[in-house]
Short mmCIF file of C-alpha atoms in Angstrom, two decimals:
data_model
loop_
_atom_site.label_atom_id
_atom_site.label_comp_id
_atom_site.label_asym_id
_atom_site.label_seq_id
_atom_site.Cartn_x
_atom_site.Cartn_y
_atom_site.Cartn_z
CA UNK A 1 -0.36 -17.03 -7.23
CA UNK A 2 0.80 -13.31 -6.83
CA UNK A 3 -1.77 -10.44 -7.06
CA UNK A 4 -0.69 -9.79 -10.73
CA UNK A 5 -1.27 -13.57 -11.66
CA UNK A 6 -4.77 -13.57 -9.91
CA UNK A 7 -5.74 -10.49 -12.14
CA UNK A 8 -4.43 -12.20 -15.08
CA UNK A 9 -6.43 -15.26 -14.38
CA UNK A 10 -9.58 -13.42 -13.76
CA UNK A 11 -9.41 -11.54 -17.16
CA UNK A 12 -8.42 -14.75 -18.93
CA UNK A 13 -11.63 -16.53 -17.58
CA UNK A 14 -13.34 -14.08 -20.15
CA UNK A 15 -11.70 -15.58 -23.03
CA UNK A 16 -14.41 -18.19 -23.32
CA UNK A 17 -17.33 -16.93 -25.46
CA UNK A 18 -20.17 -18.45 -23.18
CA UNK A 19 -18.43 -17.20 -20.07
CA UNK A 20 -18.06 -13.83 -21.47
CA UNK A 21 -21.79 -13.61 -22.48
CA UNK A 22 -22.81 -14.82 -19.06
CA UNK A 23 -20.70 -12.19 -17.36
CA UNK A 24 -22.25 -9.44 -19.62
CA UNK A 25 -25.78 -10.75 -18.73
CA UNK A 26 -25.17 -10.65 -15.08
CA UNK A 27 -23.67 -7.24 -15.34
CA UNK A 28 -26.73 -5.89 -17.08
CA UNK A 29 -29.31 -7.00 -14.73
CA UNK A 30 -30.27 -4.67 -11.75
CA UNK A 31 -30.78 -7.70 -9.30
CA UNK A 32 -28.78 -10.82 -8.62
CA UNK A 33 -29.17 -13.64 -11.10
CA UNK A 34 -29.86 -17.20 -10.47
CA UNK A 35 -28.55 -20.00 -12.39
CA UNK A 36 -32.06 -20.84 -14.00
CA UNK A 37 -32.33 -17.09 -15.18
CA UNK A 38 -29.13 -17.07 -16.70
CA UNK A 39 -29.54 -20.33 -18.44
CA UNK A 40 -32.94 -19.11 -19.76
CA UNK A 41 -31.63 -15.79 -21.11
CA UNK A 42 -28.81 -17.41 -22.94
CA UNK A 43 -30.47 -20.56 -23.92
CA UNK A 44 -27.93 -22.78 -22.22
CA UNK A 45 -28.69 -26.05 -20.32
CA UNK A 46 -28.70 -25.29 -16.60
CA UNK A 47 -25.53 -27.31 -15.82
CA UNK A 48 -23.63 -25.39 -18.34
CA UNK A 49 -24.62 -22.24 -16.83
CA UNK A 50 -23.90 -23.33 -13.27
CA UNK A 51 -20.43 -24.35 -14.32
CA UNK A 52 -19.50 -21.18 -16.04
CA UNK A 53 -21.04 -18.98 -13.48
CA UNK A 54 -19.29 -20.64 -10.68
CA UNK A 55 -15.93 -20.29 -12.70
CA UNK A 56 -16.53 -16.47 -12.93
CA UNK A 57 -16.95 -16.51 -9.04
CA UNK A 58 -13.65 -18.20 -8.42
CA UNK A 59 -11.96 -15.93 -10.85
CA UNK A 60 -13.27 -13.06 -8.79
CA UNK A 61 -15.54 -11.53 -11.41
CA UNK A 62 -18.73 -12.47 -9.62
CA UNK A 63 -19.83 -12.46 -6.24
CA UNK A 64 -22.74 -14.76 -4.73
CA UNK A 65 -25.49 -14.41 -2.27
CA UNK A 66 -28.29 -16.62 -1.31
CA UNK A 67 -32.06 -16.04 -1.12
CA UNK A 68 -35.32 -17.84 -1.46
CA UNK A 69 -36.95 -16.53 -4.82
CA UNK A 70 -40.42 -17.86 -3.91
CA UNK A 71 -40.60 -15.64 -0.64
CA UNK A 72 -41.56 -18.54 1.42
CA UNK A 73 -39.94 -19.04 4.80
CA UNK A 74 -39.81 -21.75 7.31
CA UNK A 75 -40.10 -25.61 6.81
CA UNK A 76 -40.82 -26.62 3.40
CA UNK A 77 -39.76 -23.51 1.80
CA UNK A 78 -36.72 -25.04 0.12
CA UNK A 79 -33.15 -24.15 -0.13
CA UNK A 80 -32.12 -20.66 -0.80
CA UNK A 81 -30.95 -20.08 -4.54
CA UNK A 82 -27.46 -18.87 -5.19
CA UNK A 83 -27.72 -15.74 -6.92
CA UNK A 84 -25.00 -13.89 -8.89
CA UNK A 85 -23.75 -10.27 -9.14
CA UNK A 86 -20.91 -8.46 -10.63
CA UNK A 87 -18.19 -7.89 -7.94
CA UNK A 88 -17.38 -4.63 -6.59
CA UNK A 89 -13.81 -4.87 -6.78
CA UNK A 90 -12.12 -3.71 -10.02
CA UNK A 91 -9.70 -6.14 -11.75
CA UNK A 92 -7.35 -4.46 -14.24
CA UNK A 93 -4.18 -5.78 -16.02
CA UNK A 94 -1.63 -3.70 -17.82
CA UNK A 95 1.56 -4.63 -19.60
CA UNK A 96 4.08 -3.33 -18.48
CA UNK A 97 2.50 -2.91 -14.93
CA UNK A 98 1.09 0.44 -14.17
CA UNK A 99 0.02 1.83 -10.85
CA UNK A 100 -1.91 4.95 -11.61
CA UNK A 101 -4.58 4.11 -9.04
CA UNK A 102 -1.65 4.30 -6.36
CA UNK A 103 -0.46 7.66 -7.74
CA UNK A 104 -4.03 9.00 -7.55
CA UNK A 105 -4.50 7.84 -3.95
CA UNK A 106 -1.20 9.25 -2.73
CA UNK A 107 -2.21 12.67 -4.49
CA UNK A 108 -5.51 12.84 -3.32
CA UNK A 109 -4.14 12.28 0.35
CA UNK A 110 -1.57 15.00 -0.25
CA UNK A 111 -4.33 17.46 -1.50
CA UNK A 112 -6.60 16.62 1.51
CA UNK A 113 -3.69 16.90 3.92
CA UNK A 114 -2.62 20.17 2.40
CA UNK A 115 -6.12 21.60 2.44
CA UNK A 116 -6.72 20.73 6.09
CA UNK A 117 -3.14 21.69 7.46
CA UNK A 118 -1.82 24.34 5.02
CA UNK A 119 1.04 22.24 4.18
CA UNK A 120 2.29 22.84 0.57
CA UNK A 121 0.99 20.18 -1.84
CA UNK A 122 4.41 19.00 -2.87
CA UNK A 123 5.47 18.73 0.81
CA UNK A 124 2.32 16.73 1.65
CA UNK A 125 2.84 14.37 -1.48
CA UNK A 126 6.42 13.60 -0.25
CA UNK A 127 4.96 12.71 3.09
CA UNK A 128 2.21 10.50 1.74
CA UNK A 129 4.43 8.76 -0.48
CA UNK A 130 7.06 8.18 2.44
CA UNK A 131 4.40 6.64 4.42
CA UNK A 132 3.33 4.12 1.60
CA UNK A 133 6.94 3.25 1.13
CA UNK A 134 7.30 2.60 4.79
CA UNK A 135 4.28 0.13 4.65
CA UNK A 136 5.66 -1.76 1.92
CA UNK A 137 8.25 -2.96 4.40
CA UNK A 138 5.83 -4.28 7.09
CA UNK A 139 6.22 -7.95 7.48
CA UNK A 140 9.39 -8.01 5.13
CA UNK A 141 12.52 -9.81 6.79
CA UNK A 142 15.40 -7.23 6.76
CA UNK A 143 17.93 -9.65 7.28
CA UNK A 144 18.86 -9.61 3.57
CA UNK A 145 18.23 -6.02 2.70
CA UNK A 146 18.62 -6.10 -0.95
CA UNK A 147 16.98 -9.26 -1.66
CA UNK A 148 13.93 -8.27 0.43
CA UNK A 149 13.77 -4.84 -1.44
CA UNK A 150 14.00 -6.72 -4.75
CA UNK A 151 10.95 -8.95 -3.93
CA UNK A 152 8.88 -5.91 -2.72
CA UNK A 153 9.69 -4.09 -5.88
CA UNK A 154 9.02 -6.90 -8.06
CA UNK A 155 5.58 -7.36 -6.48
CA UNK A 156 4.86 -3.68 -7.01
CA UNK A 157 5.53 -3.51 -10.91
CA UNK A 158 9.01 -2.08 -10.77
CA UNK A 159 10.80 -5.04 -12.57
CA UNK A 160 13.86 -5.09 -10.57
CA UNK A 161 17.20 -6.18 -12.28
CA UNK A 162 20.61 -6.63 -10.75
CA UNK A 163 23.10 -3.60 -11.51
CA UNK A 164 26.46 -3.24 -10.14
CA UNK A 165 26.22 -3.11 -6.55
CA UNK A 166 22.29 -2.43 -6.42
CA UNK A 167 19.10 -2.88 -8.42
CA UNK A 168 18.12 -1.07 -11.42
CA UNK A 169 14.14 -0.83 -11.95
CA UNK A 170 13.28 -1.56 -15.60
CA UNK A 171 9.89 -0.33 -15.28
CA UNK A 172 8.07 2.85 -14.12
CA UNK A 173 4.88 2.19 -12.46
CA UNK A 174 3.90 5.71 -13.15
CA UNK A 175 5.31 6.12 -16.67
CA UNK A 176 2.54 8.30 -18.54
CA UNK A 177 2.26 10.70 -15.23
CA UNK A 178 6.12 10.74 -14.84
CA UNK A 179 6.47 11.98 -18.63
CA UNK A 180 3.82 14.73 -18.19
CA UNK A 181 4.80 15.76 -14.74
CA UNK A 182 8.34 14.58 -14.26
CA UNK A 183 9.44 16.54 -11.21
CA UNK A 184 6.35 16.02 -9.24
CA UNK A 185 5.96 12.14 -10.19
CA UNK A 186 9.67 11.36 -9.71
CA UNK A 187 10.03 13.26 -6.47
CA UNK A 188 6.83 11.19 -5.23
CA UNK A 189 8.54 8.09 -6.45
CA UNK A 190 11.94 8.84 -4.98
CA UNK A 191 10.32 9.55 -1.61
CA UNK A 192 8.52 6.16 -1.72
CA UNK A 193 11.54 4.11 -2.44
CA UNK A 194 13.67 6.00 -0.15
CA UNK A 195 11.30 5.30 2.63
CA UNK A 196 11.10 1.74 1.63
CA UNK A 197 14.99 1.44 1.61
CA UNK A 198 15.23 3.35 4.94
CA UNK A 199 12.59 1.12 6.49
CA UNK A 200 14.32 -2.11 5.52
CA UNK A 201 17.99 -1.23 6.26
CA UNK A 202 18.66 2.72 6.63
CA UNK A 203 22.40 2.03 6.61
CA UNK A 204 22.69 -0.34 3.90
CA UNK A 205 19.85 0.62 1.31
CA UNK A 206 19.94 3.84 -0.65
CA UNK A 207 17.55 5.19 -3.37
CA UNK A 208 19.08 7.52 -5.80
CA UNK A 209 17.25 9.90 -8.10
CA UNK A 210 18.79 9.09 -11.47
CA UNK A 211 16.63 9.41 -14.40
CA UNK A 212 17.40 7.70 -17.70
CA UNK A 213 15.28 6.80 -20.79
CA UNK A 214 13.66 3.36 -20.67
CA UNK A 215 13.45 2.76 -16.99
CA UNK A 216 12.34 4.07 -13.48
CA UNK A 217 14.01 7.29 -12.22
CA UNK A 218 15.48 5.72 -9.13
CA UNK A 219 18.31 3.39 -8.69
CA UNK A 220 18.86 1.38 -5.32
CA UNK A 221 22.29 0.53 -4.14
CA UNK A 222 23.50 -1.41 -1.18
CA UNK A 223 26.54 -1.73 1.04
CA UNK A 224 27.32 -5.09 2.75
CA UNK A 225 23.90 -6.66 3.50
CA UNK A 226 23.33 -7.42 7.24
CA UNK A 227 23.35 -11.10 8.48
#
């Protein structure tokens, strides 16, 4: 599954009433919770608590550790109990897909760089966005530049669609920010996508700043794809 599908599956696992109640119980406890504790707290059969806790683990909502609750060690101490706690990794889903955490990361990197070097913040943000765009091309096959770019853009929430000799991006991952701070955010996005295009095929792909209602501010165009 893609990262998006993984996140949807994780959130979807909470649709079950019992599973949701178990998740809330585990999250409310200061220490990791055993199956017996969870079953007793919610008045569930142990096998039912075990099933749902393990499903929450598989969905990425809980993480596990093992410990002997009796405090005994050595031969005869018994097997360690499986304990559950809330995962430290956030799971978020938005439709259409948004990437505000990425924008925050790039802006924080730019501010830090500006503070330490004296580089204007806007220039530092352009540099941070270019670095990220180049990193998106890592491990991508440049032999079919436009197809590779389309696959990367789809994985990153842009909803690419064929358009004339290139790709139109139907979704802006930074939509709310772009509406409030258009020049800054669209400049960041253009730098990111220009760097991606340049890393994949510098003489084939081009990112053009072409704002329009209802889509991303950037269009990708391509000449003849390399073979």
